[in-house]
Coordinates of C-alpha atoms and ligand atoms in Angstrom, one line a residue:
M13 CA 0.0 0.0 0.0
S14 CA 1.5 3.4 -1.0
A15 CA 1.8 6.3 1.4
R16 CA 0.4 8.8 -1.0
P17 CA -1.6 8.7 -4.3
V18 CA 0.5 7.8 -7.3
L19 CA -2.1 8.2 -10.1
G20 CA -4.1 11.4 -10.6
C21 CA -7.0 11.3 -13.1
I22 CA -9.0 14.0 -14.8
A23 CA -12.3 12.7 -16.2
D24 CA -14.3 14.8 -18.7
D25 CA -17.7 13.7 -17.4
F26 CA -19.3 12.4 -14.3
T27 CA -20.4 8.8 -15.0
G28 CA -17.2 8.3 -17.0
A29 CA -15.3 9.2 -13.9
T30 CA -17.1 6.4 -12.0
D31 CA -16.5 4.0 -14.8
L32 CA -12.7 4.8 -14.6
A33 CA -12.6 4.6 -10.8
N34 CA -14.3 1.2 -11.1
N35 CA -11.6 -0.1 -13.4
L36 CA -8.8 1.3 -11.2
V37 CA -10.4 -0.5 -8.2
R38 CA -10.7 -3.7 -10.2
S39 CA -7.0 -3.5 -11.1
G40 CA -6.1 -3.2 -7.4
M41 CA -5.8 0.5 -6.7
R42 CA -7.6 2.1 -3.7
T43 CA -9.4 4.9 -5.4
V44 CA -11.1 8.1 -4.4
Q45 CA -13.3 10.2 -6.7
T46 CA -13.9 13.9 -6.1
I47 CA -16.8 15.9 -7.5
G48 CA -15.0 18.8 -9.2
V49 CA -11.7 20.1 -8.0
P50 CA -11.6 20.1 -4.2
A51 CA -11.3 23.5 -2.6
D52 CA -9.0 22.2 0.2
A53 CA -5.6 21.9 -1.4
A54 CA -4.0 20.7 1.9
A55 CA -6.2 17.7 2.7
A56 CA -4.1 14.6 2.0
I57 CA -6.1 11.8 0.4
D58 CA -5.5 8.2 1.6
A59 CA -5.7 6.3 -1.7
D60 CA -3.5 5.0 -4.6
A61 CA -5.5 6.8 -7.2
I62 CA -7.6 9.9 -7.3
V63 CA -10.2 10.7 -10.0
V64 CA -11.4 14.3 -10.3
A65 CA -14.8 14.2 -12.1
L66 CA -15.3 17.2 -14.3
K67 CA -18.2 18.0 -16.7
S68 CA -16.0 19.4 -19.4
R69 CA -16.7 17.3 -22.5
T70 CA -18.9 19.7 -24.3
L71 CA -17.8 23.0 -22.7
P72 CA -16.1 25.6 -24.9
A73 CA -12.5 24.4 -25.3
A74 CA -11.0 27.3 -23.3
Q75 CA -13.2 26.5 -20.2
A76 CA -12.4 22.7 -20.5
V77 CA -8.7 23.6 -20.6
E78 CA -9.0 25.9 -17.6
Q79 CA -10.9 23.3 -15.5
S80 CA -8.5 20.5 -16.5
L81 CA -5.4 22.6 -15.5
A82 CA -7.0 23.4 -12.2
A83 CA -7.5 19.7 -11.7
L84 CA -3.9 19.1 -12.7
R85 CA -2.6 21.6 -10.2
W86 CA -4.7 20.1 -7.4
L87 CA -3.5 16.6 -8.3
Q88 CA 0.1 17.7 -8.3
S89 CA -0.4 19.2 -4.8
Q90 CA -1.3 15.6 -3.8
G91 CA 2.1 14.4 -5.1
V92 CA 0.9 12.1 -7.8
E93 CA 3.4 10.6 -10.2
Q94 CA 1.3 10.2 -13.3
I95 CA -1.7 12.1 -14.8
Y96 CA -4.5 10.2 -16.7
F97 CA -6.9 12.3 -18.8
K98 CA -10.0 10.1 -19.3
Y99 CA -12.5 10.6 -22.1
C100 CA -15.3 8.4 -23.5
S101 CA -14.5 5.1 -25.2
T102 CA -16.3 6.4 -28.3
F103 CA -13.9 9.4 -28.3
D104 CA -16.8 11.9 -27.9
S105 CA -15.6 15.2 -29.1
T106 CA -16.3 17.9 -31.7
A107 CA -13.9 18.8 -34.6
Q108 CA -12.4 21.4 -32.2
G109 CA -12.1 19.3 -29.1
N110 CA -12.0 19.1 -26.3
I111 CA -9.7 16.0 -26.3
G112 CA -6.9 17.7 -28.3
P113 CA -6.9 21.1 -26.6
V114 CA -6.9 19.5 -23.1
T115 CA -4.2 17.0 -24.1
D116 CA -2.0 19.9 -25.4
A117 CA -2.6 22.0 -22.3
L118 CA -1.7 19.2 -20.0
L119 CA 1.4 18.2 -21.9
D120 CA 2.5 21.9 -22.1
A121 CA 2.1 22.2 -18.3
L122 CA 3.8 18.9 -17.5
Q123 CA 6.6 18.7 -20.1
G124 CA 7.0 22.2 -21.5
P125 CA 5.3 24.1 -24.3
G126 CA 5.2 22.0 -27.5
Q127 CA 7.2 19.3 -25.7
G128 CA 6.6 15.8 -24.4
F129 CA 4.8 12.7 -25.6
T130 CA 1.6 10.9 -24.8
I131 CA -0.8 8.3 -26.1
V132 CA -4.4 8.2 -27.3
C133 CA -6.2 4.9 -26.7
P134 CA -10.0 4.7 -26.1
A135 CA -9.9 0.9 -26.4
F136 CA -11.9 -1.2 -23.9
P137 CA -12.3 -4.7 -25.5
E138 CA -14.5 -6.0 -22.6
N139 CA -17.0 -3.3 -23.6
Q140 CA -16.6 -3.9 -27.4
R141 CA -14.4 -0.9 -28.0
T142 CA -11.3 -1.8 -30.0
V143 CA -8.7 0.2 -32.0
F144 CA -7.1 -1.4 -35.1
K145 CA -4.8 0.4 -37.6
G146 CA -5.8 3.6 -35.8
H147 CA -9.5 3.0 -36.4
L148 CA -12.0 2.8 -33.6
F149 CA -14.6 0.0 -33.6
V150 CA -17.8 -0.2 -31.6
G151 CA -18.6 -3.9 -31.6
D152 CA -18.3 -5.0 -35.2
Q153 CA -18.8 -1.5 -36.6
L154 CA -16.5 1.4 -37.3
L155 CA -17.2 4.3 -35.0
S156 CA -18.5 6.3 -38.0
D157 CA -21.1 3.6 -38.8
S158 CA -22.3 3.2 -35.2
G159 CA -25.0 5.2 -33.4
M160 CA -22.4 7.8 -32.5
R161 CA -22.8 9.1 -36.0
E162 CA -26.1 10.7 -34.9
H163 CA -25.1 11.9 -31.4
P164 CA -26.7 15.3 -30.8
L165 CA -23.7 17.0 -29.3
T166 CA -20.6 15.1 -30.5
P167 CA -21.4 13.3 -33.7
M168 CA -18.5 11.0 -34.7
T169 CA -18.3 10.7 -38.5
D170 CA -14.7 9.6 -38.8
A171 CA -13.3 6.4 -37.2
N172 CA -9.7 7.3 -38.1
L173 CA -8.4 8.5 -34.7
V174 CA -5.1 9.7 -36.1
R175 CA -7.0 12.1 -38.4
V176 CA -9.6 13.0 -35.7
M177 CA -6.9 13.8 -33.2
Q178 CA -4.7 15.6 -35.7
A179 CA -7.5 18.1 -36.3
Q180 CA -7.6 18.9 -32.6
T181 CA -4.0 19.1 -31.5
H182 CA -1.0 21.2 -32.4
R183 CA 1.4 18.3 -32.0
P184 CA 2.1 15.8 -34.8
V185 CA 0.1 12.6 -34.3
G186 CA 1.5 9.1 -35.0
L187 CA 0.4 5.5 -34.7
V188 CA 1.5 2.4 -32.8
S189 CA -0.2 -0.2 -34.9
Y190 CA -1.1 -3.7 -33.9
D191 CA 1.9 -5.4 -35.5
T192 CA 3.9 -3.7 -32.8
V193 CA 1.4 -4.0 -29.9
R194 CA 1.2 -7.7 -30.3
L195 CA 4.9 -8.1 -29.7
G196 CA 4.5 -6.8 -26.1
S197 CA 5.6 -3.9 -23.9
A198 CA 9.3 -3.8 -24.9
A199 CA 8.4 -3.3 -28.6
I200 CA 5.7 -0.8 -27.7
S201 CA 8.3 1.2 -25.6
E202 CA 10.8 1.2 -28.5
R203 CA 8.1 2.4 -30.9
F204 CA 7.2 5.2 -28.4
A205 CA 10.9 6.3 -28.4
A206 CA 11.2 6.1 -32.2
L207 CA 8.0 8.2 -32.7
Q208 CA 9.2 10.8 -30.2
A209 CA 12.6 11.0 -32.0
Q210 CA 10.6 11.8 -35.2
G211 CA 8.9 14.7 -33.5
V212 CA 5.6 12.9 -32.8
G213 CA 3.8 14.3 -29.7
V214 CA 0.7 12.1 -29.6
A215 CA 0.5 8.4 -30.6
V216 CA -2.7 6.6 -31.2
V217 CA -2.2 3.0 -30.0
D218 CA -4.0 0.0 -31.3
A219 CA -5.5 -2.5 -28.8
I220 CA -8.0 -5.3 -29.5
T221 CA -7.7 -7.6 -26.4
H222 CA -7.4 -7.3 -22.7
A223 CA -3.8 -8.6 -22.9
D224 CA -3.0 -5.7 -25.2
L225 CA -4.2 -3.3 -22.4
M226 CA -1.7 -5.0 -20.1
S227 CA 1.2 -4.7 -22.5
I228 CA 0.5 -1.1 -23.2
G229 CA 0.0 -0.4 -19.5
K230 CA 3.5 -1.7 -18.8
A231 CA 5.0 0.5 -21.5
L232 CA 3.3 3.5 -20.0
A233 CA 5.3 3.3 -16.7
R234 CA 6.8 6.8 -15.9
M235 CA 5.0 8.5 -18.8
P236 CA 4.0 11.8 -17.2
L237 CA 0.6 12.0 -19.1
V238 CA -1.7 9.2 -20.3
T239 CA -4.8 10.0 -22.3
A240 CA -7.3 7.1 -22.7
G241 CA -10.8 5.7 -22.1
S242 CA -11.3 3.7 -19.0
G243 CA -9.8 0.5 -20.4
I244 CA -6.1 1.4 -20.3
A245 CA -6.5 1.9 -16.5
L246 CA -6.7 -1.9 -16.1
G247 CA -3.0 -2.1 -17.2
L248 CA -1.5 0.6 -15.0
A249 CA -1.6 -0.8 -11.5
Q250 CA 1.1 -3.3 -12.3
N251 CA 3.5 -0.4 -12.6
W252 CA 3.2 0.2 -8.8
P253 CA 3.5 -3.2 -7.2
G254 CA 2.8 -1.7 -3.8
C255 CA -0.7 -0.8 -4.9
S256 CA -1.6 -3.9 -6.9
L257 CA -4.1 -6.2 -5.2
G258 CA -2.2 -9.0 -3.5
A259 CA -4.0 -12.3 -3.0
G260 CA -6.7 -12.0 -0.4
T261 CA -6.6 -8.2 -0.1
K262 CA -9.5 -6.1 -1.2
A263 CA -9.0 -2.6 -2.6
H264 CA -12.7 -2.2 -2.8
A265 CA -13.4 -2.7 0.9
L266 CA -15.8 0.1 2.0
P267 CA -16.9 0.8 5.6
A268 CA -19.7 -1.6 6.7
A269 CA -23.1 -0.6 5.3
S270 CA -25.9 0.3 7.8
G271 CA -29.1 2.3 7.8
L272 CA -32.2 2.1 5.6
R273 CA -32.3 1.3 1.9
A274 CA -34.0 3.1 -1.0
V275 CA -33.9 3.5 -4.8
V276 CA -34.6 6.8 -6.6
S277 CA -35.0 6.4 -10.3
G278 CA -35.3 9.1 -13.0
S279 CA -34.0 7.2 -15.9
C280 CA -36.5 6.2 -18.7
S281 CA -34.1 3.9 -20.6
Q282 CA -35.2 0.4 -21.5
A283 CA -32.8 -1.2 -18.9
T284 CA -34.2 1.0 -16.1
N285 CA -37.8 0.3 -17.1
A286 CA -37.1 -3.4 -16.8
Q287 CA -35.3 -2.9 -13.5
V288 CA -38.3 -1.0 -12.0
L289 CA -40.7 -3.6 -13.2
H290 CA -38.6 -6.4 -11.8
F291 CA -38.3 -4.7 -8.4
R292 CA -42.1 -4.2 -8.2
Q293 CA -42.8 -7.8 -9.3
Q294 CA -40.6 -8.9 -6.4
G295 CA -43.2 -7.3 -4.2
H296 CA -41.1 -4.4 -3.0
P297 CA -43.0 -1.1 -2.4
A298 CA -42.8 1.5 -5.1
F299 CA -44.1 5.1 -5.5
A300 CA -44.6 6.6 -8.9
V301 CA -43.8 10.3 -9.3
D302 CA -46.2 12.0 -11.8
P303 CA -44.5 14.9 -13.6
L304 CA -47.9 16.5 -14.4
A305 CA -48.7 16.5 -10.6
I306 CA -45.5 18.3 -9.9
A307 CA -46.3 20.8 -12.7
A308 CA -49.8 21.3 -11.2
G309 CA -48.2 22.3 -7.9
D310 CA -48.8 19.2 -5.8
D311 CA -46.2 18.8 -3.0
V312 CA -45.0 15.5 -4.5
V313 CA -41.8 15.5 -2.3
A314 CA -43.9 15.6 0.9
L315 CA -46.3 12.9 -0.5
A316 CA -43.5 10.6 -1.5
L317 CA -41.7 11.0 1.9
A318 CA -44.9 10.5 3.9
W319 CA -45.5 7.3 1.9
A320 CA -41.9 6.0 2.3
R321 CA -41.2 6.7 6.0
P322 CA -43.4 4.0 7.5
L323 CA -42.2 1.4 5.0
L324 CA -38.5 1.9 5.2
A325 CA -38.0 -0.2 8.2
Q326 CA -39.3 -3.3 6.4
G327 CA -36.8 -3.2 3.5
P328 CA -35.9 -1.2 0.4
V329 CA -38.4 1.2 -1.2
L330 CA -38.4 2.6 -4.8
I331 CA -39.5 6.1 -5.8
Y332 CA -39.5 6.5 -9.5
A333 CA -40.4 8.8 -12.4
T334 CA -39.3 6.1 -14.8
A335 CA -41.8 5.6 -17.6
E336 CA -42.1 4.1 -21.1
S337 CA -41.3 6.4 -24.0
A338 CA -44.9 7.0 -25.0
A339 CA -45.7 8.3 -21.5
V340 CA -42.6 10.4 -21.4
Q341 CA -43.4 11.9 -24.8
A342 CA -46.9 12.8 -23.6
V343 CA -45.5 14.6 -20.6
Q344 CA -42.9 16.4 -22.7
A345 CA -45.6 17.5 -25.2
Q346 CA -47.4 19.2 -22.3
L347 CA -44.5 20.6 -20.3
G348 CA -41.6 20.8 -22.8
V349 CA -38.6 18.5 -22.7
A350 CA -36.3 20.7 -20.6
R351 CA -39.0 21.7 -18.1
A352 CA -40.2 18.1 -17.6
G353 CA -36.6 17.0 -17.1
A354 CA -35.8 19.8 -14.6
L355 CA -39.0 19.4 -12.6
V356 CA -38.5 15.6 -12.2
E357 CA -34.8 16.0 -11.4
Q358 CA -35.5 18.7 -8.7
T359 CA -38.2 16.6 -7.2
L360 CA -36.2 13.4 -7.1
S361 CA -33.2 15.1 -5.6
R362 CA -35.3 16.7 -2.9
I363 CA -36.8 13.3 -2.2
A364 CA -33.3 11.8 -2.0
V365 CA -32.3 14.4 0.6
G366 CA -35.5 13.7 2.6
L367 CA -34.8 10.0 2.5
V368 CA -31.3 10.4 3.9
D369 CA -32.7 12.7 6.6
S370 CA -35.1 9.8 7.4
G371 CA -32.3 7.4 7.9
V372 CA -31.6 6.0 4.5
Q373 CA -27.9 5.3 4.2
Q374 CA -27.9 2.9 1.2
L375 CA -29.2 4.7 -1.8
V376 CA -29.3 3.6 -5.5
V377 CA -29.9 6.4 -8.1
A378 CA -30.8 5.5 -11.6
G379 CA -30.1 7.9 -14.5
G380 CA -27.1 10.0 -15.5
E381 CA -28.7 13.5 -15.2
T382 CA -30.7 12.3 -12.2
S383 CA -27.5 11.1 -10.5
G384 CA -25.9 14.5 -11.2
A385 CA -28.8 16.3 -9.6
V386 CA -28.9 14.0 -6.5
V387 CA -25.2 14.1 -5.9
Q388 CA -25.3 17.9 -6.0
A389 CA -28.4 18.1 -3.7
L390 CA -26.6 15.7 -1.2
G391 CA -23.6 17.9 -1.2
V392 CA -21.3 15.0 -2.1
Q393 CA -17.6 16.0 -2.2
R394 CA -15.8 12.7 -2.3
M395 CA -16.6 9.1 -3.2
A396 CA -14.6 6.0 -2.2
I397 CA -15.1 3.3 -4.8
G398 CA -16.2 -0.1 -3.7
P399 CA -17.3 -3.4 -5.3
Q400 CA -18.8 -3.5 -8.7
I401 CA -22.5 -4.3 -8.9
D402 CA -22.6 -4.6 -12.7
P403 CA -20.0 -3.4 -15.3
G404 CA -19.5 0.4 -15.0
V405 CA -21.5 0.6 -11.7
P406 CA -19.7 0.3 -8.3
W407 CA -21.0 0.9 -4.8
T408 CA -19.4 4.0 -3.4
A409 CA -19.0 5.4 0.1
V410 CA -19.7 9.1 0.2
Q411 CA -18.6 12.0 2.4
S412 CA -21.0 14.9 2.6
A413 CA -20.7 18.0 4.8
Q414 CA -24.5 17.8 5.4
W415 CA -24.2 14.5 7.2
P416 CA -20.7 14.6 8.7
D417 CA -21.3 11.7 11.1
Q418 CA -22.8 9.2 8.6
T419 CA -21.4 6.9 6.0
L420 CA -23.7 7.1 3.0
H421 CA -23.4 4.3 0.5
L422 CA -24.4 5.5 -3.0
A423 CA -24.6 3.6 -6.3
L424 CA -25.1 5.8 -9.4
K425 CA -26.4 3.8 -12.4
S426 CA -26.3 5.3 -15.8
G427 CA -29.5 4.5 -17.8
N428 CA -28.6 1.6 -19.9
F429 CA -26.3 -0.2 -17.4
G430 CA -27.3 -3.2 -15.2
S431 CA -29.2 -6.4 -15.4
A432 CA -33.0 -6.6 -14.7
D433 CA -32.5 -7.5 -11.0
F434 CA -30.0 -4.7 -10.5
F435 CA -31.8 -3.0 -7.6
T436 CA -32.2 -6.1 -5.4
K437 CA -28.8 -7.4 -6.4
A438 CA -27.2 -4.1 -5.4
F439 CA -28.5 -4.3 -1.8
M440 CA -27.6 -8.0 -1.5
L441 CA -24.0 -7.2 -2.5
L442 CA -23.8 -4.6 0.2
Q443 CA -25.0 -7.0 2.9
E444 CA -22.2 -9.5 2.1
P445 CA -19.2 -9.4 4.4
S446 CA -16.3 -7.8 2.6
Ligands
ADP522 P1 -30.6 8.1 -18.5 O1 -29.3 7.8 -17.8 O2 -31.4 6.9 -18.7 O3 -30.4 9.0 -19.7 P2 -31.2 10.5 -17.1 O4 -31.5 10.7 -15.6 O5 -29.9 11.0 -17.6 O6 -31.4 9.0 -17.4 O7 -32.3 11.3 -18.0 C1 -33.6 11.1 -17.8 C2 -34.3 12.4 -17.9 O8 -35.7 12.2 -18.0 C3 -34.2 13.3 -16.7 O9 -34.0 14.6 -17.0 C4 -35.5 13.0 -15.9 O10 -35.8 14.1 -15.0 C5 -36.4 12.9 -17.0 N1 -37.7 12.2 -16.7 C6 -37.7 11.1 -15.9 N2 -39.0 10.6 -15.8 C7 -39.7 11.4 -16.7 C8 -41.1 11.3 -17.1 N3 -41.9 10.4 -16.6 N4 -41.5 12.2 -18.0 C9 -40.6 13.1 -18.5 N5 -39.3 13.2 -18.2 C10 -38.9 12.3 -17.2

């Protein structure tokens, strides 16, 4: 176990940060996630890795750079040895950035203006993201043939990452192709050195298997900056043997869970609809939040909490706005998309606060935007990452100034993640002795 954090990560969105933290924990690093850049520079963090969660993916590039540099300075104050800039495994960015501008700014700060060398690698084979000859694949499709082509904010119409990255960075971009990667870490390191000698500043790296992530990870030892999706994180812990999970140790051990249990769900994705249905079919109590009742001025927060309080002692309860798409569209037609979303998010986050005030200390939140609203309302500053419930969704233990004497266990589930029995499975996992 290391005395201070060795790896400092900057994630360009919130659920991506949790995904990265989850992989770091799986690879054996004790990991803490902060929401934004912490105000207290002096507070030493007891972990192997720190993930600073930003919401910088679609900001104007100058703001994304400013926030990322602030995160860098704070991570440096923690004494980390390596910086990891984490973006989406579908390389979500516009023609201008923000992956290129943030990478340039971090390299300038770490290695001098126009100097230095780093990689680009969004590969995560376990989640069907692979890079071959510099081209990013989503399952069997090129990125540019996948659904990302139609993304409303960051449409990805070119799968050639060398070309995409070259349009965003001032540094020359090169490629470490699969014929090198398959030879292992020594060959990859040699290729890094050769590219750097040619003046390349950013190298796209092919990877199609988990074993490739491990070889690349080894070759990244002592590189000041790594830029990648969450997959490459799996190969980094081996570079700090003191942090890697030894047999029988558990990087993901959280404080013991206690208190009452609840689920708050604002996601309307297919997976969440199935999870809500499954939970109700298991006979657990559930309260449906009606967006039109909120808009009509009913005190839905008070109604939901009055319903929940007498039930909580008997087991987990669910409070949900989750609905099938026809119902959601009907609400949106009446209230407008933005207003419907905002009303539901405000209501669910106030309900979450009321539940914690009523003794809930194990809370599952479903929905990306919903999670953001709840985390803000709860005043969450830090999250310790615990065991994985399903890929991409770990339990976390949370510190909040609002409840300084309580440990709150929080699981934030992005819409399409998780099996149908996710809610019940989540609470069962927390009851198991760690
Ligand atoms: P996901 O991760 O599935 O995308 P989000 O929480 O990010 O879930 O987004 C769901 C959005 O839909 C939120 O803004 C939420 O407030 C809104 N919403 C939830 N339930 C309803 C509903 N019944 N009608 C209209 N909007 C809803």
